[in-house]
């Protein structure tokens, strides 16, 4: 029970609708957890945020200090609209027994939208952007269903019996015994009460179904988009009424959209393009690189001004065509091979933190501000994630919060190196494909790798962590 | 009081305490959610609610076991049989209420996991909980009503004592009904038609039934007065405690417990209900219902309409009337706080008042019927 301000709630909803996003949004597909590799002041840390599947709900957060020790680690949820002034006091994260340097906390996230978790270690601060959105409707476990049904039946029988007993005896003088007329009346009223209560229960079921339908409606859906190809140009039209009401897109790594094409079913052709808006931000276009004809899955990563990231998806058939010049010099594609990269493999277990490390034979330089980009998908298209060495969060979201909160920009450690590492956790068992993109000597190198992920209960040693 | 109900006094008092504890607990809990937000199974507000359920369960259970297995003939003579056991009717209703409260707990827990923590008062699991709590309160009412009805008419002092206990129990039920309608009871909602429709459909049922069943002359008035006393106590006490939001986003940085709104002035139409019933005696059906409903609506409308103007004015912004204090940590500042809501969508028109009157007549008729039945409850 709680806040009961009808008008205020309506105004807030309107505000969200007008300035943020109407429905829940979320970056990536089928991979809601957020990974952050960075620093809180002098402390190098890794943060993993597991957002709730329902909103309001509890996010599970772990913070690992990669170096040093700290007496106090706190986490604080900051909602974009209300900023740090509207944030509740920070919560202390508890040290996890038996794992020095690891802290855990739970945070209530009350509103769907764009949050950042403000992690403080000593005096050092890190911002980890998180998006909340209802993503799943939970069914009722069979056992609980049986218990509740039994209790409900008991209450029903009790209520009906109670009505009968009241009619039969409650009006009698002390010691008096009900006569035949009273007994008959009690039976009739009992039956009527049964019918009435059954009607009430049917009404209740109807109510419940309505709530379920409303919740289903609230579940996260990215903007509806339509991808099309004409004369070697890929167009992505955002065909969703919510676009009009939401805040504009902002650049991430200098691009308004990072669009990935993955050929189905073999996942054997891949492109990373940067379509540009045509007039408004409702149509984006990019010249296609020389890709083989076929059916492609389209994943368009965008970030709203409020720090909301989302991945817009569609499927498009690309016919044979003659490729022209690229729209953006940073566009890249891949048709096979490891790009001169070697995967320093460790066992992969679903739901377990891992560092995906790749060794290059040449010194690497930043590619669009990052030492590496990784894209991971499954053949069924149910998982898509775009990772960086700093994690899975959107850099543009982080920058939006830095501006909003007046926090100094996070320092990126883009030291020249020949190894690039991505923190992640494969969400489910099965086969995945990983594309890794790095840059060396001004040239983008892309390598494709297959990964077989074991079930969570697989008997392997924990993946190494830094 | 007759010697046939010896077990009643302590259990009846405990049940009344339980009923009060539930109302206080719910008002406290709503304030908790509007102020602090974050809660656990063990918050004091939750404890107060559980205490009400536990008291009802223990008292009702004890009455059933004692009457069934160790009851005197006098106790057994004023009991109602239920699945082979015996106890006063009120005890059975309270036991049912305690079980319904218990059932709502796992249901509500699942609900939160499935659909998120709800921020509304009325949801299906909360309705089961509310049904349980109201059953406990009705059980307390019936438990003190039966001895009143068994006592001989006349000067018996116990009639008065049980009568007061009965209207107090009814006042707790009225408080509960008003709590359930909190979302429609904001002063800002009191110039829209829906407020008058829902008020006429709900409150006369209880006020008229109590007036009809009680042997006190001003039973409805006292019921409304007890509702005001309970609610006002919370309006005045809660803000004395410092507290701050532990959840965000915070649009309204409250620094004290948010009080409930000033209670409805139901005492004014309740006076009319008592006055009319004193003159009409125990007779009358639909015609009486029409008269009662018309008087209820006329007085309630005039009183509450004007009082709502006052509650939205700067003159009410003090500790006494708690004007402009009912906003939770999530309710940002804005003109909406000082405006009447839904004036375009749901203005109060003659047709709206007509609907409210019709609903009031139906509610009053139900109240008369229920009151007539209650006046015969002797076990």
PDB file of N, CA and C in Angstrom, chain B residues 28 76 86 112 156 177 252 331 347:
ATOM      1  N   UNK B  28      -0.871   3.726   9.758  1.00  0.00           N
ATOM      2  CA  UNK B  28       0.567   3.863   9.987  1.00  0.00           C
ATOM      3  C   UNK B  28       1.329   3.324   8.773  1.00  0.00           C
ATOM      4  N   UNK B  76     -22.752 -22.411  26.230  1.00  0.00           N
ATOM      5  CA  UNK B  76     -23.140 -23.220  25.064  1.00  0.00           C
ATOM      6  C   UNK B  76     -24.509 -22.777  24.527  1.00  0.00           C
ATOM      7  N   UNK B  86     -18.561 -24.975  18.731  1.00  0.00           N
ATOM      8  CA  UNK B  86     -19.501 -23.952  19.166  1.00  0.00           C
ATOM      9  C   UNK B  86     -18.756 -22.702  19.626  1.00  0.00           C
ATOM     10  N   UNK B 112       3.611  -9.399  -5.516  1.00  0.00           N
ATOM     11  CA  UNK B 112       4.722  -8.445  -5.622  1.00  0.00           C
ATOM     12  C   UNK B 112       5.834  -8.991  -6.497  1.00  0.00           C
ATOM     13  N   UNK B 156     -31.021  -1.239  32.425  1.00  0.00           N
ATOM     14  CA  UNK B 156     -29.818  -2.022  32.674  1.00  0.00           C
ATOM     15  C   UNK B 156     -28.582  -1.255  32.181  1.00  0.00           C
ATOM     16  N   UNK B 177     -13.398   1.419   6.201  1.00  0.00           N
ATOM     17  CA  UNK B 177     -14.037   1.710   4.907  1.00  0.00           C
ATOM     18  C   UNK B 177     -13.453   2.986   4.315  1.00  0.00           C
ATOM     19  N   UNK B 252       9.525  14.904  -3.354  1.00  0.00           N
ATOM     20  CA  UNK B 252       8.996  15.684  -2.246  1.00  0.00           C
ATOM     21  C   UNK B 252       9.754  15.253  -0.991  1.00  0.00           C
ATOM     22  N   UNK B 331       5.361  12.633  -4.606  1.00  0.00           N
ATOM     23  CA  UNK B 331       4.451  13.647  -5.148  1.00  0.00           C
ATOM     24  C   UNK B 331       5.134  15.004  -5.160  1.00  0.00           C
ATOM     25  N   UNK B 347     -17.559  16.491 -13.541  1.00  0.00           N
ATOM     26  CA  UNK B 347     -18.102  17.566 -12.689  1.00  0.00           C
ATOM     27  C   UNK B 347     -19.345  17.082 -11.949  1.00  0.00           C
TER      28      UNK B 347
END
